[in-house]
Amino acid sequence: RQQLSQITKFSTLHPRPEGHKYAYGTAGFRLLGSLLDSVVFRVGLLAALRSRKLDGETIGVMITASHNPPDDNGVKLIDPQGEMLEASWETYATMFANAETDDELTKEYLAVAEALKINLDSPSNVVFARDTRASGPALVAALKDGLQAAAADYADYRILTTPQLHYIVKCINTGKTVTPYGDPSEQGYFDKLSTAFKIVTKGKAKPPTVTVDAANGVGGPKLKELARCIGSDYLDINIVKNEIDAVERLNFQCGADFVKTQQKLPVGLEPAPFELYASLDGDADRIVFYYVDEANKFHLLDGDKIASLAATFIRDLIAVSGVDLQVGVVQTAYANGSSSKYLTDILKVPITVTPTGVKHLHHAAQLFDVGVYFEANGHGTVLFSNSSMKTLESFEAQNPGQQDAVTTLLSLAALINQTVGDALSDLLLVIAILSHKAWGPNEWNLTYTDLPNRLVRVVVKDRTAFKTDDAERRLVEPKGLQVHIDALVKKYKSGRSFVRASGTEDAVRVYAEAATRLEADELAVKVSDLLK
Ligand code: NG1
Ligand code: ZN
């Protein structure tokens, strides 16, 4: 068939580097940009097949390496409702990427089509975008070759944040339904968020200026445009680390990952006490907040703090409105113990704990009427179920107070990117809540005090030997190790520690928390020593 010979022909232009083993992990394929040409070409083929399997629904392909260094790049697929690629297809992605020859690749393409009864002559639609990395344009060219070889129709959305592309994919696929998600364009995204933000903050004092570290990535110019759409009467944003042309500075000594893992300010930032600061990552799907006090001490407001702020606010609005809906929070083992305790004991909000990886959190959050999920590193969002939306839309308020609360809830559902964690949407959400509460970062931080914690990366001979259960909180293999961890943890007040294999790096991670900084560090070191 013509398509198959095209694939073999185009594939010769994108040879697979010898000896490299690829794997589609929790963040798609991610490695040095120079090793990705053949992978991205092959992802193009897979995206075309995926769309055909779903009757021509539009699939997204995002080229980014998020918080990783500038020379890295990556590629991941977005399913029709803006979710991550369905897990069973990750295997095909890995298989295509590792095919040894052009012929083998073509055979696998045909084999997948046959196994899944995909008609190769049926329509196929794909949209794609990339972040600001230097290797992006060449990888886009490889992707286009893949899409062309597989005879897919495609649209190039050029430079976007990851969550913007998720939004656009969902808009396209819901465009002809009774509940379209929005206009499938970047302007549509800005309009939806800015309109919602203005409704949510209507009648409240103008929020104080927020300084945002954009990690020298795509989030900077996009946030600038979003703020312009909102207007300076409603919002003041000061963007720093916004040199997208200095490609080598992407995520360098700044950005959400740096601030969260180093637990310190972006290099060069000179903060004023008690003012609000935030850092985005390289593709603007993560955000953390922070401030310094009068003694210049740094205080981090991470994903756990965002989750509890959002859960409290939404729970209170639901109570005022009189609507019968339940808010739940989804966390991972990395959530600070104090945050879990605060949610359970003080807020009385139910918590689900899932393994690391956004798709697990997202699915668990879908089981609540309103599900708030955040990884401690600042990736997360809030999901309103379809039935909650219907309940809110048809609710007949008995008084203006109830009406106000319902209007705010509905506007929050529009302000929050429901497809995936979105730093720009989360930024507006936090600002809106703080302005409702007339809080600064210090008041927000005082809701509970984080236990000191330490995350250590340990390189081991074989990380696959580390198997866990109980949402990664307990080791089942290597056998016997968990008993020793338990014995250590018992010696520390408020001690907690767990060990798991990283899904994105060849290492295991040790997390420890305890009542004091000294003890948390000591526990982390002692548990790490058990692994040697
Ligand atoms: P791994 O490498 O599996 O720990 C890291 C982050 C996750 C998530 C993924 C995807 C930590 C401890 N882990 O996973 O939260 O963001 O990368 O990028 O931060
Ligand atoms: Zn990211």
Coordinates of C-alpha atoms and ligand atoms in Angstrom, one line a residue:
R1 CA 0.0 0.0 0.0
Q2 CA 1.1 3.5 -0.7
Q3 CA 1.1 4.6 3.0
L4 CA 3.4 1.8 4.0
S5 CA 5.9 2.5 1.3
Q6 CA 5.8 6.2 2.3
I7 CA 6.6 5.2 5.9
T8 CA 9.5 3.1 4.9
K9 CA 10.8 5.9 2.6
F10 CA 10.4 8.7 5.1
S11 CA 11.9 6.6 7.9
T12 CA 15.2 6.4 6.1
L13 CA 15.5 10.2 6.6
H14 CA 15.1 9.7 10.3
P15 CA 17.5 6.9 11.3
R16 CA 17.5 5.5 14.8
P17 CA 20.7 6.1 16.7
E18 CA 22.4 2.8 17.3
G19 CA 22.3 1.2 20.7
H20 CA 19.9 3.6 22.4
K21 CA 16.9 2.0 24.2
Y22 CA 13.9 4.3 24.4
A23 CA 11.0 4.2 26.8
Y24 CA 7.7 6.1 26.9
G25 CA 7.6 7.0 30.6
T26 CA 5.4 9.2 32.9
A27 CA 6.5 12.2 30.9
G28 CA 6.5 10.7 27.5
F29 CA 9.9 10.3 25.8
R30 CA 12.5 12.6 27.4
L31 CA 16.2 12.8 26.7
L32 CA 18.9 14.8 24.9
G33 CA 17.2 16.6 22.0
S34 CA 19.9 15.3 19.6
L35 CA 18.7 11.7 20.2
L36 CA 15.1 12.4 19.5
D37 CA 14.7 12.8 15.7
S38 CA 13.7 9.2 14.9
V39 CA 11.6 9.1 18.1
V40 CA 9.5 12.1 17.1
F41 CA 9.1 10.9 13.6
R42 CA 7.7 7.6 14.9
V43 CA 5.5 9.4 17.4
G44 CA 4.0 11.1 14.4
L45 CA 3.1 7.7 13.0
L46 CA 1.6 6.6 16.3
A47 CA -0.5 9.8 16.7
A48 CA -1.9 9.2 13.2
L49 CA -2.9 5.7 14.2
R50 CA -4.3 6.8 17.5
S51 CA -6.6 9.3 15.8
R52 CA -7.8 6.7 13.3
K53 CA -8.5 4.3 16.1
L54 CA -10.7 7.0 17.7
D55 CA -12.7 7.8 14.5
G56 CA -10.6 10.8 13.5
E57 CA -10.8 12.6 16.8
T58 CA -7.9 15.0 17.1
I59 CA -4.8 13.9 19.0
G60 CA -2.2 16.3 20.3
V61 CA 1.6 16.0 20.2
M62 CA 3.7 18.3 22.5
I63 CA 7.4 18.7 22.1
T64 CA 8.9 19.8 25.4
A65 CA 11.2 18.7 28.2
S66 CA 9.5 20.8 30.8
H67 CA 11.8 21.5 33.8
N68 CA 14.8 19.6 32.3
P69 CA 18.0 21.3 31.0
P70 CA 18.0 23.3 27.7
D71 CA 19.7 20.5 25.7
D72 CA 17.0 18.0 26.6
N73 CA 13.8 17.7 24.8
G74 CA 10.8 15.4 24.8
V75 CA 7.6 14.4 23.2
K76 CA 4.3 13.3 24.5
L77 CA 0.8 12.5 23.1
I78 CA -2.5 14.1 24.2
D79 CA -5.7 12.1 24.0
P80 CA -9.0 13.7 22.7
Q81 CA -10.3 15.1 26.0
G82 CA -7.0 16.7 26.7
E83 CA -5.8 13.8 29.0
M84 CA -2.5 12.0 28.9
L85 CA -2.2 9.1 26.3
E86 CA -4.1 6.0 27.4
A87 CA -1.6 3.7 29.2
S88 CA -2.0 0.7 26.8
W89 CA -0.7 2.8 24.0
E90 CA 2.5 3.7 25.8
T91 CA 3.7 0.2 24.9
Y92 CA 3.2 0.8 21.2
A93 CA 5.1 4.1 21.5
T94 CA 8.0 2.3 23.1
M95 CA 7.9 -0.4 20.5
F96 CA 7.9 2.0 17.5
A97 CA 10.7 4.0 19.0
N98 CA 12.9 0.9 19.4
A99 CA 12.2 -0.7 16.0
E100 CA 15.7 -1.5 14.6
T101 CA 15.1 -0.9 10.9
D102 CA 12.8 1.1 8.6
D103 CA 11.1 -2.2 7.5
E104 CA 10.6 -3.4 11.0
L105 CA 9.0 -0.1 11.9
T106 CA 6.6 -0.3 8.9
K107 CA 5.7 -3.9 9.9
E108 CA 5.0 -2.9 13.4
Y109 CA 2.8 0.0 12.2
L110 CA 0.8 -2.5 10.1
A111 CA 0.7 -5.0 12.9
V112 CA -0.8 -2.4 15.4
A113 CA -3.3 -1.4 12.8
E114 CA -4.4 -5.0 12.2
A115 CA -4.5 -5.9 15.8
L116 CA -6.7 -2.9 16.7
K117 CA -8.8 -3.2 13.5
I118 CA -7.7 0.3 12.4
N119 CA -8.7 1.2 8.8
L120 CA -5.6 3.0 7.4
D121 CA -7.7 4.9 4.9
S122 CA -9.9 6.5 7.5
P123 CA -9.4 10.2 8.6
S124 CA -6.7 11.1 11.0
N125 CA -6.2 14.5 12.7
V126 CA -3.3 15.7 14.7
V127 CA -2.3 19.1 16.2
F128 CA 1.1 19.9 17.7
A129 CA 3.1 22.6 19.4
R130 CA 6.5 23.0 21.0
D131 CA 8.3 25.0 23.8
T132 CA 11.2 27.4 23.2
R133 CA 14.1 24.9 23.1
A134 CA 16.6 25.3 20.3
S135 CA 16.1 21.6 19.2
G136 CA 12.3 22.3 18.8
P137 CA 12.1 23.3 15.1
A138 CA 14.1 20.3 13.8
L139 CA 12.0 18.0 15.8
V140 CA 8.8 19.6 14.5
A141 CA 10.1 18.9 11.0
A142 CA 10.6 15.2 11.9
L143 CA 7.1 15.1 13.3
K144 CA 5.6 16.6 10.1
D145 CA 7.4 13.9 8.1
G146 CA 5.8 11.2 10.3
L147 CA 2.4 12.7 9.9
Q148 CA 2.8 13.1 6.2
A149 CA 4.0 9.6 5.8
A150 CA 1.0 8.3 7.7
A151 CA -1.3 10.5 5.6
A152 CA -2.7 12.4 8.6
D153 CA -4.1 15.9 8.5
Y154 CA -2.3 18.2 10.9
A155 CA -2.2 21.7 12.2
D156 CA 1.0 23.4 13.6
Y157 CA 0.2 25.6 16.7
R158 CA 3.8 26.7 16.9
I159 CA 5.0 27.7 20.4
L160 CA 2.6 27.0 23.2
T161 CA 2.7 26.0 26.8
T162 CA 1.8 22.3 27.4
P163 CA -1.5 23.1 29.0
Q164 CA -2.5 25.4 26.2
L165 CA -2.2 22.5 23.8
H166 CA -4.2 20.2 26.1
Y167 CA -6.9 23.0 26.1
I168 CA -6.9 23.3 22.3
V169 CA -7.2 19.5 21.8
K170 CA -10.2 19.3 24.1
C171 CA -11.8 22.4 22.4
I172 CA -11.5 20.8 19.0
N173 CA -13.0 17.5 20.1
T174 CA -15.9 19.0 22.0
G175 CA -16.5 21.7 19.3
K176 CA -19.5 20.0 17.8
T177 CA -21.0 18.8 21.1
V178 CA -23.6 20.6 23.2
T179 CA -20.9 21.5 25.7
P180 CA -17.9 22.9 23.7
Y181 CA -14.9 23.5 26.0
G182 CA -13.9 26.7 24.4
D183 CA -12.6 28.3 21.2
P184 CA -9.7 26.1 19.9
S185 CA -7.2 28.9 19.6
E186 CA -4.6 30.6 21.8
Q187 CA -6.8 33.7 21.9
G188 CA -9.8 31.5 22.9
Y189 CA -7.7 30.3 25.8
F190 CA -6.7 33.8 26.9
D191 CA -10.3 35.0 26.6
K192 CA -11.8 32.1 28.6
L193 CA -9.3 32.6 31.5
S194 CA -9.4 36.3 31.6
T195 CA -13.2 36.5 31.5
A196 CA -13.5 34.0 34.2
F197 CA -10.9 35.7 36.4
K198 CA -12.7 39.0 36.1
I199 CA -16.0 37.4 37.2
V200 CA -14.4 35.5 40.1
T201 CA -12.7 38.6 41.5
K202 CA -15.6 41.1 40.8
G203 CA -16.2 43.4 43.7
K204 CA -13.0 42.4 45.5
A205 CA -10.0 44.6 46.1
K206 CA -7.4 44.6 43.3
P207 CA -4.9 41.9 44.2
P208 CA -1.4 43.0 45.1
T209 CA 1.4 42.7 42.6
V210 CA 2.8 39.2 42.0
T211 CA 6.3 38.7 40.7
V212 CA 6.6 35.6 38.5
D213 CA 9.8 33.8 37.5
A214 CA 9.1 32.4 34.1
A215 CA 12.2 30.1 34.1
N216 CA 13.2 31.9 30.8
G217 CA 10.7 29.7 29.0
V218 CA 7.5 29.8 27.1
G219 CA 5.4 30.7 30.1
G220 CA 6.8 34.3 30.2
P221 CA 5.4 35.7 26.9
K222 CA 2.2 33.7 27.4
L223 CA 1.6 35.1 30.8
K224 CA 2.3 38.6 29.5
E225 CA -0.4 38.2 26.9
L226 CA -2.8 36.8 29.4
A227 CA -2.2 39.7 31.8
R228 CA -2.8 42.1 29.0
C229 CA -6.1 40.5 28.2
I230 CA -7.1 40.8 31.9
G231 CA -6.0 44.4 32.0
S232 CA -4.0 46.3 34.6
D233 CA -7.2 47.5 36.4
Y234 CA -7.7 43.9 37.6
L235 CA -4.2 42.5 37.9
D236 CA -0.5 43.5 38.2
I237 CA 2.0 41.0 37.2
N238 CA 5.7 41.5 37.1
I239 CA 7.5 38.9 35.0
V240 CA 11.2 38.1 35.7
K241 CA 13.5 35.4 34.1
N242 CA 11.8 36.1 30.9
E243 CA 14.7 35.8 28.4
I244 CA 13.3 33.2 26.0
D245 CA 15.9 34.0 23.4
A246 CA 18.8 33.1 25.7
V247 CA 18.0 29.4 25.2
E248 CA 20.8 28.3 27.5
R249 CA 19.2 30.0 30.5
L250 CA 16.0 27.9 30.3
N251 CA 15.3 26.5 33.8
F252 CA 18.9 27.6 34.8
Q253 CA 19.0 28.5 38.5
C254 CA 15.4 29.5 38.4
G255 CA 12.0 28.0 37.7
A256 CA 9.6 25.9 39.7
D257 CA 11.7 22.7 39.9
F258 CA 14.8 24.7 41.1
V259 CA 12.9 26.5 43.8
K260 CA 11.1 23.4 45.0
T261 CA 14.0 21.0 45.0
Q262 CA 16.6 23.5 46.3
Q263 CA 14.1 25.1 48.7
K264 CA 15.5 28.5 47.8
L265 CA 14.9 31.6 45.7
P266 CA 15.8 31.8 42.0
V267 CA 19.3 33.1 41.7
G268 CA 19.4 36.9 41.5
L269 CA 15.9 37.6 42.8
E270 CA 15.8 40.2 45.5
P271 CA 12.5 39.9 47.2
A272 CA 10.6 42.4 49.3
P273 CA 9.3 41.0 52.6
F274 CA 5.8 39.5 52.6
E275 CA 5.2 40.0 48.9
L276 CA 4.0 37.2 46.7
Y277 CA 6.4 35.4 44.3
A278 CA 5.8 32.5 42.0
S279 CA 8.0 30.3 39.7
L280 CA 6.8 28.4 36.6
D281 CA 8.6 25.5 34.9
G282 CA 9.9 25.4 31.3
D283 CA 6.5 24.4 29.7
A284 CA 4.3 26.2 32.3
D285 CA 2.4 23.2 33.7
R286 CA 3.9 23.6 37.2
I287 CA 3.9 26.5 39.6
V288 CA 5.1 27.1 43.2
F289 CA 4.7 30.2 45.3
Y290 CA 7.0 31.7 48.0
Y291 CA 7.9 34.8 49.9
V292 CA 10.4 36.0 52.5
D293 CA 9.6 37.3 56.0
E294 CA 11.0 40.3 57.8
A295 CA 14.2 38.3 58.6
N296 CA 14.5 37.5 54.9
K297 CA 13.7 33.8 55.6
F298 CA 12.4 31.9 52.6
H299 CA 8.9 30.3 52.8
L300 CA 7.8 27.9 50.1
L301 CA 4.1 27.5 49.2
D302 CA 4.1 24.3 47.2
G303 CA 1.5 22.1 45.5
D304 CA 0.2 20.9 48.9
K305 CA -0.4 24.4 50.0
I306 CA -2.1 25.2 46.7
A307 CA -4.3 22.1 47.1
S308 CA -5.5 23.0 50.6
L309 CA -6.1 26.6 49.7
A310 CA -8.2 25.6 46.7
A311 CA -10.0 22.8 48.6
T312 CA -11.0 25.1 51.5
F313 CA -12.2 27.9 49.2
I314 CA -14.3 25.6 47.1
R315 CA -15.7 23.7 50.1
D316 CA -16.7 27.0 51.7
L317 CA -18.4 28.2 48.5
I318 CA -20.3 24.9 48.2
A319 CA -21.4 25.3 51.8
V320 CA -22.7 28.9 51.2
S321 CA -24.5 27.9 48.0
G322 CA -26.3 25.0 49.6
V323 CA -25.5 22.7 46.7
D324 CA -25.0 19.1 47.6
L325 CA -21.5 18.4 46.3
Q326 CA -18.4 16.9 47.9
V327 CA -14.8 18.1 47.5
G328 CA -12.0 15.6 47.7
V329 CA -8.2 16.0 47.5
V330 CA -5.7 13.6 45.7
Q331 CA -2.1 13.5 46.9
T332 CA 1.0 11.3 46.4
A333 CA 3.3 10.0 49.0
Y334 CA 5.4 13.2 48.6
A335 CA 2.7 15.3 50.1
N336 CA 3.9 16.8 53.3
G337 CA 2.5 15.0 56.3
S338 CA 1.2 18.2 57.8
S339 CA -0.8 18.9 54.7
S340 CA -2.5 15.5 54.9
K341 CA -3.2 16.0 58.6
Y342 CA -4.6 19.5 58.0
L343 CA -6.9 18.3 55.2
T344 CA -8.2 15.3 57.3
D345 CA -8.4 16.7 60.8
I346 CA -9.1 20.4 60.3
L347 CA -10.8 20.7 57.0
K348 CA -12.4 17.2 57.1
V349 CA -11.9 16.8 53.4
P350 CA -11.4 13.2 52.2
I351 CA -8.0 12.3 50.7
T352 CA -7.0 9.7 48.2
V353 CA -3.3 8.8 47.8
T354 CA -2.0 7.5 44.4
P355 CA 1.3 6.6 42.9
T356 CA 3.5 9.4 41.4
G357 CA 2.5 10.5 37.9
V358 CA -0.2 13.0 36.9
K359 CA -2.4 10.4 35.2
H360 CA -2.9 8.5 38.4
L361 CA -3.9 11.7 40.3
H362 CA -6.2 12.9 37.5
H363 CA -8.1 9.6 37.4
A364 CA -8.6 9.5 41.2
A365 CA -9.8 13.1 41.1
Q366 CA -12.4 12.3 38.6
L367 CA -14.1 10.1 41.3
F368 CA -15.0 13.2 43.4
D369 CA -17.8 15.7 42.6
V370 CA -15.0 18.3 42.8
G371 CA -11.5 16.7 42.8
V372 CA -8.5 18.8 43.7
Y373 CA -5.2 17.2 42.9
F374 CA -1.6 18.5 43.1
E375 CA 1.8 16.9 43.3
A376 CA 3.9 18.6 45.9
N377 CA 6.1 19.9 43.1
G378 CA 3.3 22.2 41.9
H379 CA 1.6 20.3 39.1
G380 CA -2.1 20.0 39.5
T381 CA -5.6 21.2 38.9
V382 CA -9.2 20.9 40.0
L383 CA -11.8 18.8 38.2
F384 CA -15.5 19.5 38.3
S385 CA -17.4 16.3 37.3
N386 CA -20.0 16.6 34.5
S387 CA -22.8 15.9 37.0
S388 CA -21.5 18.6 39.3
M389 CA -21.5 21.1 36.4
K390 CA -25.1 20.2 35.6
T391 CA -26.1 20.5 39.3
L392 CA -24.5 24.0 39.5
E393 CA -25.9 25.1 36.2
S394 CA -29.5 24.2 37.0
F395 CA -29.4 25.2 40.7
E396 CA -32.1 27.6 41.8
A397 CA -30.6 29.9 44.4
Q398 CA -32.9 31.0 47.3
N399 CA -31.0 34.3 48.0
P400 CA -28.3 36.5 46.6
G401 CA -25.6 34.9 48.8
Q402 CA -26.3 31.5 47.3
Q403 CA -26.5 33.0 43.8
D404 CA -23.1 34.7 44.2
A405 CA -21.5 31.4 45.5
V406 CA -22.9 29.4 42.5
T407 CA -21.7 32.0 40.0
T408 CA -18.2 32.0 41.5
L409 CA -18.1 28.2 41.4
L410 CA -19.1 28.1 37.8
S411 CA -16.6 30.8 36.9
L412 CA -13.9 28.9 38.8
A413 CA -14.7 25.9 36.7
A414 CA -13.9 28.0 33.6
L415 CA -10.9 29.7 35.1
I416 CA -9.3 26.3 36.0
N417 CA -7.8 24.3 33.1
Q418 CA -9.7 21.0 33.6
T419 CA -7.5 19.1 31.2
V420 CA -4.2 19.2 33.0
G421 CA -2.2 21.2 35.6
D422 CA -1.7 24.6 34.2
A423 CA 0.7 27.1 35.8
L424 CA -1.1 30.2 34.3
S425 CA -4.5 29.0 35.3
D426 CA -3.3 28.0 38.8
L427 CA -1.7 31.4 39.2
L428 CA -4.9 33.2 38.5
L429 CA -6.8 30.7 40.8
V430 CA -4.5 31.4 43.7
I431 CA -4.6 35.2 43.2
A432 CA -8.4 35.1 43.0
I433 CA -8.6 33.1 46.3
L434 CA -6.2 35.4 48.1
S435 CA -8.1 38.4 46.9
H436 CA -11.4 36.9 48.2
K437 CA -9.8 36.2 51.6
A438 CA -7.8 39.5 51.6
W439 CA -4.8 37.3 52.4
G440 CA -1.1 37.8 51.6
P441 CA 1.3 34.9 51.3
N442 CA 2.0 34.9 55.1
E443 CA -1.7 34.4 56.0
W444 CA -1.9 31.6 53.5
N445 CA 1.3 30.0 54.9
L446 CA 0.0 30.1 58.4
T447 CA -2.8 27.6 57.7
Y448 CA -0.4 24.8 58.6
T449 CA 3.3 24.4 59.1
D450 CA 5.2 22.0 56.8
L451 CA 7.3 19.3 58.4
P452 CA 10.9 19.7 57.5
N453 CA 11.7 17.2 54.7
R454 CA 14.5 16.0 52.5
L455 CA 14.5 14.3 49.1
V456 CA 17.6 12.4 48.2
R457 CA 18.4 10.8 44.8
V458 CA 20.4 7.5 45.2
V459 CA 22.0 5.8 42.2
V460 CA 21.7 2.1 42.6
K461 CA 22.8 -0.9 40.4
D462 CA 19.3 -1.8 39.4
R463 CA 16.4 0.4 40.2
T464 CA 13.8 -2.1 38.9
A465 CA 14.6 -4.2 41.9
F466 CA 12.7 -1.7 44.0
K467 CA 9.0 -2.6 44.0
T468 CA 6.4 -0.9 46.1
D469 CA 2.7 -1.1 47.1
D470 CA 0.4 1.1 49.2
A471 CA 0.7 4.0 46.7
E472 CA 4.5 3.7 46.8
R473 CA 4.7 4.2 50.5
R474 CA 6.0 0.7 51.3
L475 CA 8.7 -1.4 49.7
V476 CA 7.8 -5.0 48.9
E477 CA 11.2 -5.7 47.2
P478 CA 14.1 -6.0 47.9
K479 CA 12.6 -8.2 50.6
G480 CA 13.3 -7.3 54.1
L481 CA 14.3 -3.7 53.5
Q482 CA 11.0 -2.1 54.6
V483 CA 11.5 -3.6 58.1
H484 CA 14.7 -1.7 58.5
I485 CA 13.1 1.5 57.2
D486 CA 10.3 1.1 59.7
A487 CA 12.8 0.6 62.5
L488 CA 14.6 3.8 61.7
V489 CA 11.4 5.9 61.2
K490 CA 10.1 4.8 64.6
K491 CA 13.0 6.6 66.3
Y492 CA 12.0 10.1 65.0
K493 CA 9.1 12.3 66.2
S494 CA 6.6 12.8 63.3
G495 CA 9.0 10.6 61.2
R496 CA 8.0 9.3 57.8
S497 CA 10.2 7.9 55.0
F498 CA 9.7 5.9 51.9
V499 CA 11.8 4.7 49.0
R500 CA 10.7 4.3 45.4
A501 CA 12.3 4.0 41.9
S502 CA 12.1 7.1 39.9
G503 CA 9.9 6.9 36.8
T504 CA 11.9 9.5 34.9
E505 CA 15.6 9.0 36.0
D506 CA 17.8 6.0 36.5
A507 CA 17.8 6.3 40.3
V508 CA 15.7 5.7 43.4
R509 CA 14.4 8.5 45.5
V510 CA 14.4 8.6 49.3
Y511 CA 11.9 10.9 51.0
A512 CA 12.1 11.7 54.7
E513 CA 10.3 14.1 57.0
A514 CA 10.5 14.6 60.7
A515 CA 9.8 17.2 63.4
T516 CA 13.1 19.1 62.9
R517 CA 15.3 19.9 60.0
L518 CA 18.2 18.1 61.6
E519 CA 16.2 14.9 62.1
A520 CA 14.6 15.0 58.6
D521 CA 18.1 15.2 57.1
E522 CA 19.5 12.5 59.4
L523 CA 16.6 10.1 58.6
A524 CA 17.1 10.7 54.9
V525 CA 20.8 9.9 55.1
K526 CA 20.2 6.8 57.3
V527 CA 17.6 5.4 55.0
S528 CA 19.8 6.1 51.9
D529 CA 22.6 4.2 53.7
L530 CA 20.4 1.2 53.8
L531 CA 20.4 1.1 50.0
K532 CA 24.1 0.8 49.6
Ligands
NG1_1 P1 9.9 10.6 39.3 O1 11.2 10.8 38.6 O2 9.2 9.3 39.0 O3 10.1 10.8 40.8 C1 9.2 13.1 38.8 C2 8.5 13.8 39.9 C3 7.0 13.6 39.7 C4 6.5 13.9 38.3 C5 7.3 13.3 37.3 C6 7.0 13.7 35.9 C7 9.2 14.1 42.2 C8 9.6 13.5 43.5 N1 8.9 13.3 41.2 O4 8.9 11.7 38.9 O5 6.3 14.3 40.7 O6 6.4 15.3 38.2 O7 8.7 13.6 37.5 O8 7.6 14.8 35.4 O9 9.1 15.4 42.1
ZN2 ZN 6.4 20.9 33.0

